[in-house]
Amino acid sequence: MGMTARDRLIVALDLSSVEAARALVTRCGDAVSFYKIGYQLGFAGGLSFARTLIGEGKQVFLDFKLHDIGNTVEKGTQSIARLGATFLTVHAYPQTMTAAVAGKRGSSLKILAVTVLTSYDDNDLATAGYRLKVAELAATRARQAVELGIDGLVCSAEEAASLRKIVGPAIALVTPGIRPAGAATGDQKRIMTPSKAIAAGADYLVVGRPITEAADPKAAAEAVVAEIAGAAN
Ligand code: C5P
């Protein structure tokens, strides 16, 4: 894909303050080029911090999982595109995806769709009024995402190989739930090592606590980058 191993690692800044995020980014230094900001930091000053990071040459993934009426999603996406973010997540509803694709037009922002949240099982979908099972809904939405011009999907590394068959080579697969061998699993259930995730077809790996909570975050990030480089050869 013409990317360096370092550019394929996205560190999740799941931290409660900009000060904590700044401290981590400083400690990681050149080892990390790409950061993810979600609700926790995003709603605690993280948007202006995103702008700062972009100004320092880092790439930023805004994990805001947008979903609203089309006009609102389109205008919100335009604002995020102007910020200079690289990735933005939206829920994989056709209207929402269409609006986000329209909103990013003319910018370098890429839209990632979340097919079905991994916290949902078949029962949760039924309770929410869906007739499809998780696997069926995820496959349907993945096909729709490709048709509607979405740039990538967020998925578990376990799903990467089967999703790749549905979406083809041009769609980026971005996978959280990554745990280097020996790292604590935390609350993640479906985990994979960096090299296995790359071998399964992941383009980008999202890693949070194994790096943010490491005694030496820079060394932890460098180890993941080395593992990506080894697996990509
Ligand atoms: O700390 P950890 O490596 O588990 O962080 C993973 C990151 O990826 C978190 O920001 C989490 O919200 C996100 N994520 C996830 N599982 C999903 C989707 C997103 O862990 N299915």
CSV table of C-alpha atoms and ligand atoms in Angstrom, one decimal:
chain,number,residue,atom,x,y,z
A,1,MET,CA,0.0,0.0,0.0
A,2,GLY,CA,3.1,2.3,-0.1
A,3,MET,CA,2.9,3.0,3.6
A,4,THR,CA,5.6,2.6,6.2
A,5,ALA,CA,5.1,0.2,9.1
A,6,ARG,CA,5.0,3.2,11.4
A,7,ASP,CA,2.2,4.8,9.5
A,8,ARG,CA,0.1,1.6,10.0
A,9,LEU,CA,0.1,1.9,13.8
A,10,ILE,CA,-2.6,4.1,15.3
A,11,VAL,CA,-2.3,4.8,19.0
A,12,ALA,CA,-5.6,5.3,20.8
A,13,LEU,CA,-5.4,8.3,23.0
A,14,ASP,CA,-8.1,7.1,25.4
A,15,LEU,CA,-7.1,9.6,28.1
A,16,SER,CA,-9.2,12.0,30.1
A,17,SER,CA,-7.2,15.2,29.6
A,18,VAL,CA,-5.2,17.0,26.9
A,19,GLU,CA,-2.3,17.2,29.5
A,20,ALA,CA,-2.2,13.5,29.8
A,21,ALA,CA,-2.4,13.1,26.0
A,22,ARG,CA,0.4,15.6,25.5
A,23,ALA,CA,2.6,13.8,27.9
A,24,LEU,CA,2.0,10.5,26.1
A,25,VAL,CA,2.6,12.0,22.7
A,26,THR,CA,5.9,13.6,23.9
A,27,ARG,CA,7.0,10.3,25.4
A,28,CYS,CA,6.3,8.4,22.1
A,29,GLY,CA,8.1,11.0,20.0
A,30,ASP,CA,9.0,9.8,16.5
A,31,ALA,CA,7.9,6.2,17.2
A,32,VAL,CA,4.2,7.1,16.6
A,33,SER,CA,2.9,9.1,13.6
A,34,PHE,CA,-0.9,8.4,13.9
A,35,TYR,CA,-3.2,9.0,16.9
A,36,LYS,CA,-6.9,8.1,17.5
A,37,ILE,CA,-9.1,10.5,19.5
A,38,GLY,CA,-12.5,9.3,20.6
A,39,TYR,CA,-15.4,10.6,22.8
A,40,GLN,CA,-13.3,10.7,26.0
A,41,LEU,CA,-10.6,13.0,24.9
A,42,GLY,CA,-12.6,14.6,22.1
A,43,PHE,CA,-15.1,16.1,24.5
A,44,ALA,CA,-12.4,17.2,26.9
A,45,GLY,CA,-10.5,19.5,24.6
A,46,GLY,CA,-9.4,16.9,22.2
A,47,LEU,CA,-10.5,18.7,19.0
A,48,SER,CA,-8.1,21.6,19.5
A,49,PHE,CA,-5.5,19.0,20.5
A,50,ALA,CA,-6.2,17.2,17.2
A,51,ARG,CA,-5.5,20.5,15.4
A,52,THR,CA,-2.2,20.9,17.3
A,53,LEU,CA,-1.1,17.3,16.5
A,54,ILE,CA,-1.9,17.8,12.8
A,55,GLY,CA,0.1,21.0,12.9
A,56,GLU,CA,3.0,19.0,14.3
A,57,GLY,CA,2.8,16.6,11.3
A,58,LYS,CA,0.9,13.8,13.0
A,59,GLN,CA,-2.1,12.0,11.4
A,60,VAL,CA,-5.3,12.0,13.4
A,61,PHE,CA,-8.2,9.5,13.4
A,62,LEU,CA,-11.4,11.1,14.9
A,63,ASP,CA,-13.4,8.1,16.2
A,64,PHE,CA,-16.7,10.0,16.6
A,65,LYS,CA,-19.0,7.4,15.0
A,66,LEU,CA,-21.3,10.0,13.4
A,67,HIS,CA,-25.0,9.1,12.8
A,68,ASP,CA,-27.7,11.7,12.3
A,69,ILE,CA,-29.9,13.1,9.5
A,70,GLY,CA,-27.9,13.5,6.2
A,71,ASN,CA,-27.6,17.2,6.3
A,72,THR,CA,-26.1,17.2,9.8
A,73,VAL,CA,-23.7,14.4,9.0
A,74,GLU,CA,-22.6,16.2,5.8
A,75,LYS,CA,-22.0,19.5,7.5
A,76,GLY,CA,-20.2,17.9,10.5
A,77,THR,CA,-18.0,15.9,8.1
A,78,GLN,CA,-17.1,19.2,6.3
A,79,SER,CA,-15.9,20.7,9.6
A,80,ILE,CA,-13.8,17.7,10.4
A,81,ALA,CA,-12.3,17.7,6.9
A,82,ARG,CA,-11.3,21.3,7.4
A,83,LEU,CA,-9.6,20.4,10.6
A,84,GLY,CA,-7.2,18.2,8.6
A,85,ALA,CA,-8.1,14.8,10.1
A,86,THR,CA,-7.1,11.7,8.2
A,87,PHE,CA,-9.9,9.3,9.3
A,88,LEU,CA,-13.4,9.8,10.7
A,89,THR,CA,-15.7,7.0,11.7
A,90,VAL,CA,-19.5,6.9,10.9
A,91,HIS,CA,-22.1,4.2,11.6
A,92,ALA,CA,-22.7,2.2,8.4
A,93,TYR,CA,-26.3,3.4,7.7
A,94,PRO,CA,-26.7,4.1,4.0
A,95,GLN,CA,-27.9,7.7,4.5
A,96,THR,CA,-25.1,8.4,7.0
A,97,MET,CA,-22.4,7.0,4.7
A,98,THR,CA,-23.7,8.9,1.7
A,99,ALA,CA,-23.7,12.2,3.6
A,100,ALA,CA,-20.2,11.6,5.0
A,101,VAL,CA,-18.8,10.8,1.6
A,102,ALA,CA,-20.4,14.1,0.3
A,103,GLY,CA,-19.1,16.1,3.2
A,104,LYS,CA,-15.5,15.0,2.8
A,105,ARG,CA,-15.4,15.8,-1.0
A,106,GLY,CA,-12.4,17.8,-2.0
A,107,SER,CA,-10.5,17.0,1.1
A,108,SER,CA,-8.0,14.3,2.1
A,109,LEU,CA,-10.3,13.0,4.9
A,110,LYS,CA,-11.1,9.3,4.6
A,111,ILE,CA,-14.4,7.9,6.0
A,112,LEU,CA,-14.4,4.6,7.9
A,113,ALA,CA,-17.6,2.8,8.5
A,114,VAL,CA,-18.5,0.8,11.6
A,115,THR,CA,-20.7,-2.1,10.4
A,116,VAL,CA,-22.1,-3.5,13.7
A,117,LEU,CA,-20.7,-2.5,17.1
A,118,THR,CA,-18.7,-5.4,18.6
A,119,SER,CA,-20.6,-5.0,21.8
A,120,TYR,CA,-23.8,-6.2,20.0
A,121,ASP,CA,-24.7,-9.9,19.7
A,122,ASP,CA,-27.6,-11.4,17.8
A,123,ASN,CA,-29.9,-11.0,20.8
A,124,ASP,CA,-29.0,-7.3,21.1
A,125,LEU,CA,-29.9,-6.7,17.5
A,126,ALA,CA,-33.2,-8.5,17.9
A,127,THR,CA,-34.0,-6.4,20.9
A,128,ALA,CA,-33.1,-3.3,18.9
A,129,GLY,CA,-35.7,-4.4,16.3
A,130,TYR,CA,-33.4,-5.9,13.6
A,131,ARG,CA,-34.4,-9.2,11.9
A,132,LEU,CA,-30.8,-10.0,10.7
A,133,LYS,CA,-28.1,-11.7,12.7
A,134,VAL,CA,-24.8,-9.8,13.4
A,135,ALA,CA,-22.9,-11.6,10.6
A,136,GLU,CA,-25.6,-10.9,8.0
A,137,LEU,CA,-26.0,-7.3,8.9
A,138,ALA,CA,-22.3,-6.7,9.0
A,139,ALA,CA,-21.9,-8.3,5.5
A,140,THR,CA,-24.8,-6.3,4.1
A,141,ARG,CA,-23.4,-3.0,5.5
A,142,ALA,CA,-19.9,-3.8,4.2
A,143,ARG,CA,-21.3,-4.2,0.7
A,144,GLN,CA,-23.2,-1.0,1.0
A,145,ALA,CA,-20.2,0.8,2.2
A,146,VAL,CA,-18.2,-0.2,-0.9
A,147,GLU,CA,-21.1,0.9,-3.2
A,148,LEU,CA,-21.4,4.2,-1.5
A,149,GLY,CA,-17.7,5.1,-1.7
A,150,ILE,CA,-16.6,4.6,1.8
A,151,ASP,CA,-12.8,4.4,2.2
A,152,GLY,CA,-12.5,1.8,5.0
A,153,LEU,CA,-14.1,-0.3,7.6
A,154,VAL,CA,-13.3,-0.8,11.3
A,155,CYS,CA,-13.4,-4.5,12.1
A,156,SER,CA,-11.8,-7.1,14.5
A,157,ALA,CA,-8.8,-8.8,13.1
A,158,GLU,CA,-10.7,-12.0,13.2
A,159,GLU,CA,-13.2,-10.6,10.6
A,160,ALA,CA,-10.5,-9.1,8.4
A,161,ALA,CA,-10.0,-12.1,6.1
A,162,SER,CA,-13.7,-12.7,5.4
A,163,LEU,CA,-14.4,-9.0,5.0
A,164,ARG,CA,-11.5,-8.6,2.6
A,165,LYS,CA,-13.3,-11.1,0.3
A,166,ILE,CA,-16.4,-8.9,0.4
A,167,VAL,CA,-14.8,-5.5,0.0
A,168,GLY,CA,-11.8,-6.2,-2.3
A,169,PRO,CA,-8.3,-4.7,-2.0
A,170,ALA,CA,-9.0,-1.0,-2.2
A,171,ILE,CA,-10.9,-0.7,1.1
A,172,ALA,CA,-8.8,0.0,4.2
A,173,LEU,CA,-9.4,-2.4,7.1
A,174,VAL,CA,-8.7,-0.8,10.5
A,175,THR,CA,-8.5,-3.3,13.4
A,176,PRO,CA,-8.6,-2.7,17.2
A,177,GLY,CA,-8.3,-5.5,19.7
A,178,ILE,CA,-4.6,-5.9,19.1
A,179,ARG,CA,-2.4,-7.4,21.8
A,180,PRO,CA,1.3,-8.0,21.4
A,181,ALA,CA,2.3,-11.4,22.8
A,182,GLY,CA,2.5,-11.1,26.6
A,183,ALA,CA,0.4,-7.9,26.9
A,184,ALA,CA,-2.6,-7.8,29.3
A,185,THR,CA,-5.8,-8.4,27.4
A,186,GLY,CA,-7.9,-6.0,29.5
A,187,ASP,CA,-11.6,-6.1,28.5
A,188,GLN,CA,-10.8,-7.2,24.9
A,189,LYS,CA,-12.2,-10.6,24.1
A,190,ARG,CA,-11.3,-11.2,20.4
A,191,ILE,CA,-7.7,-10.3,20.3
A,192,MET,CA,-4.8,-10.9,17.9
A,193,THR,CA,-1.1,-10.1,17.8
A,194,PRO,CA,0.1,-7.4,15.4
A,195,SER,CA,1.8,-9.8,13.0
A,196,LYS,CA,-1.3,-12.1,12.9
A,197,ALA,CA,-3.6,-9.1,12.2
A,198,ILE,CA,-1.4,-7.9,9.4
A,199,ALA,CA,-1.3,-11.5,7.9
A,200,ALA,CA,-5.1,-11.6,8.1
A,201,GLY,CA,-5.3,-8.5,5.9
A,202,ALA,CA,-5.5,-5.5,8.3
A,203,ASP,CA,-4.1,-2.3,6.9
A,204,TYR,CA,-4.0,-0.3,10.1
A,205,LEU,CA,-3.8,-1.5,13.7
A,206,VAL,CA,-5.4,0.5,16.6
A,207,VAL,CA,-3.5,-0.1,19.8
A,208,GLY,CA,-4.4,1.6,23.1
A,209,ARG,CA,-3.5,0.3,26.5
A,210,PRO,CA,-0.6,-1.9,25.5
A,211,ILE,CA,1.2,1.3,24.6
A,212,THR,CA,-0.5,4.0,26.7
A,213,GLU,CA,-0.1,2.0,29.9
A,214,ALA,CA,3.3,0.7,29.2
A,215,ALA,CA,6.2,1.6,31.5
A,216,ASP,CA,8.0,2.7,28.3
A,217,PRO,CA,5.4,3.7,25.7
A,218,LYS,CA,7.9,4.6,23.0
A,219,ALA,CA,9.6,1.2,23.3
A,220,ALA,CA,6.2,-0.5,23.3
A,221,ALA,CA,5.2,1.4,20.1
A,222,GLU,CA,8.6,0.6,18.5
A,223,ALA,CA,8.0,-3.1,19.2
A,224,VAL,CA,4.6,-3.1,17.5
A,225,VAL,CA,6.0,-1.2,14.5
A,226,ALA,CA,8.8,-3.8,14.2
A,227,GLU,CA,6.3,-6.6,14.3
A,228,ILE,CA,4.2,-4.9,11.6
A,229,ALA,CA,7.4,-4.5,9.5
A,230,GLY,CA,8.3,-8.1,9.9
A,231,ALA,CA,4.8,-9.3,9.0
A,232,ALA,CA,4.4,-7.1,6.0
A,233,ASN,CA,7.6,-8.4,4.3
B,1,C5P,O1,-6.8,-0.2,24.8
B,1,C5P,P1,-7.2,-0.9,23.6
B,1,C5P,O2,-6.0,-1.4,22.8
B,1,C5P,O3,-8.2,-2.0,23.9
B,1,C5P,O4,-8.0,0.2,22.7
B,1,C5P,C1,-8.6,-0.1,21.6
B,1,C5P,C2,-9.3,1.1,21.0
B,1,C5P,O5,-10.1,0.7,19.9
B,1,C5P,C3,-10.3,1.8,21.9
B,1,C5P,O6,-10.2,3.2,21.6
B,1,C5P,C4,-11.6,1.2,21.6
B,1,C5P,O7,-12.6,2.1,21.8
B,1,C5P,C5,-11.5,1.0,20.1
B,1,C5P,N1,-12.3,-0.1,19.6
B,1,C5P,C6,-12.3,-1.4,20.1
B,1,C5P,N2,-13.2,-2.3,19.6
B,1,C5P,C7,-14.0,-2.0,18.6
B,1,C5P,C8,-14.0,-0.7,18.1
B,1,C5P,C9,-13.2,0.2,18.6
B,1,C5P,O8,-11.6,-1.7,21.0
B,1,C5P,N3,-14.8,-2.9,18.1
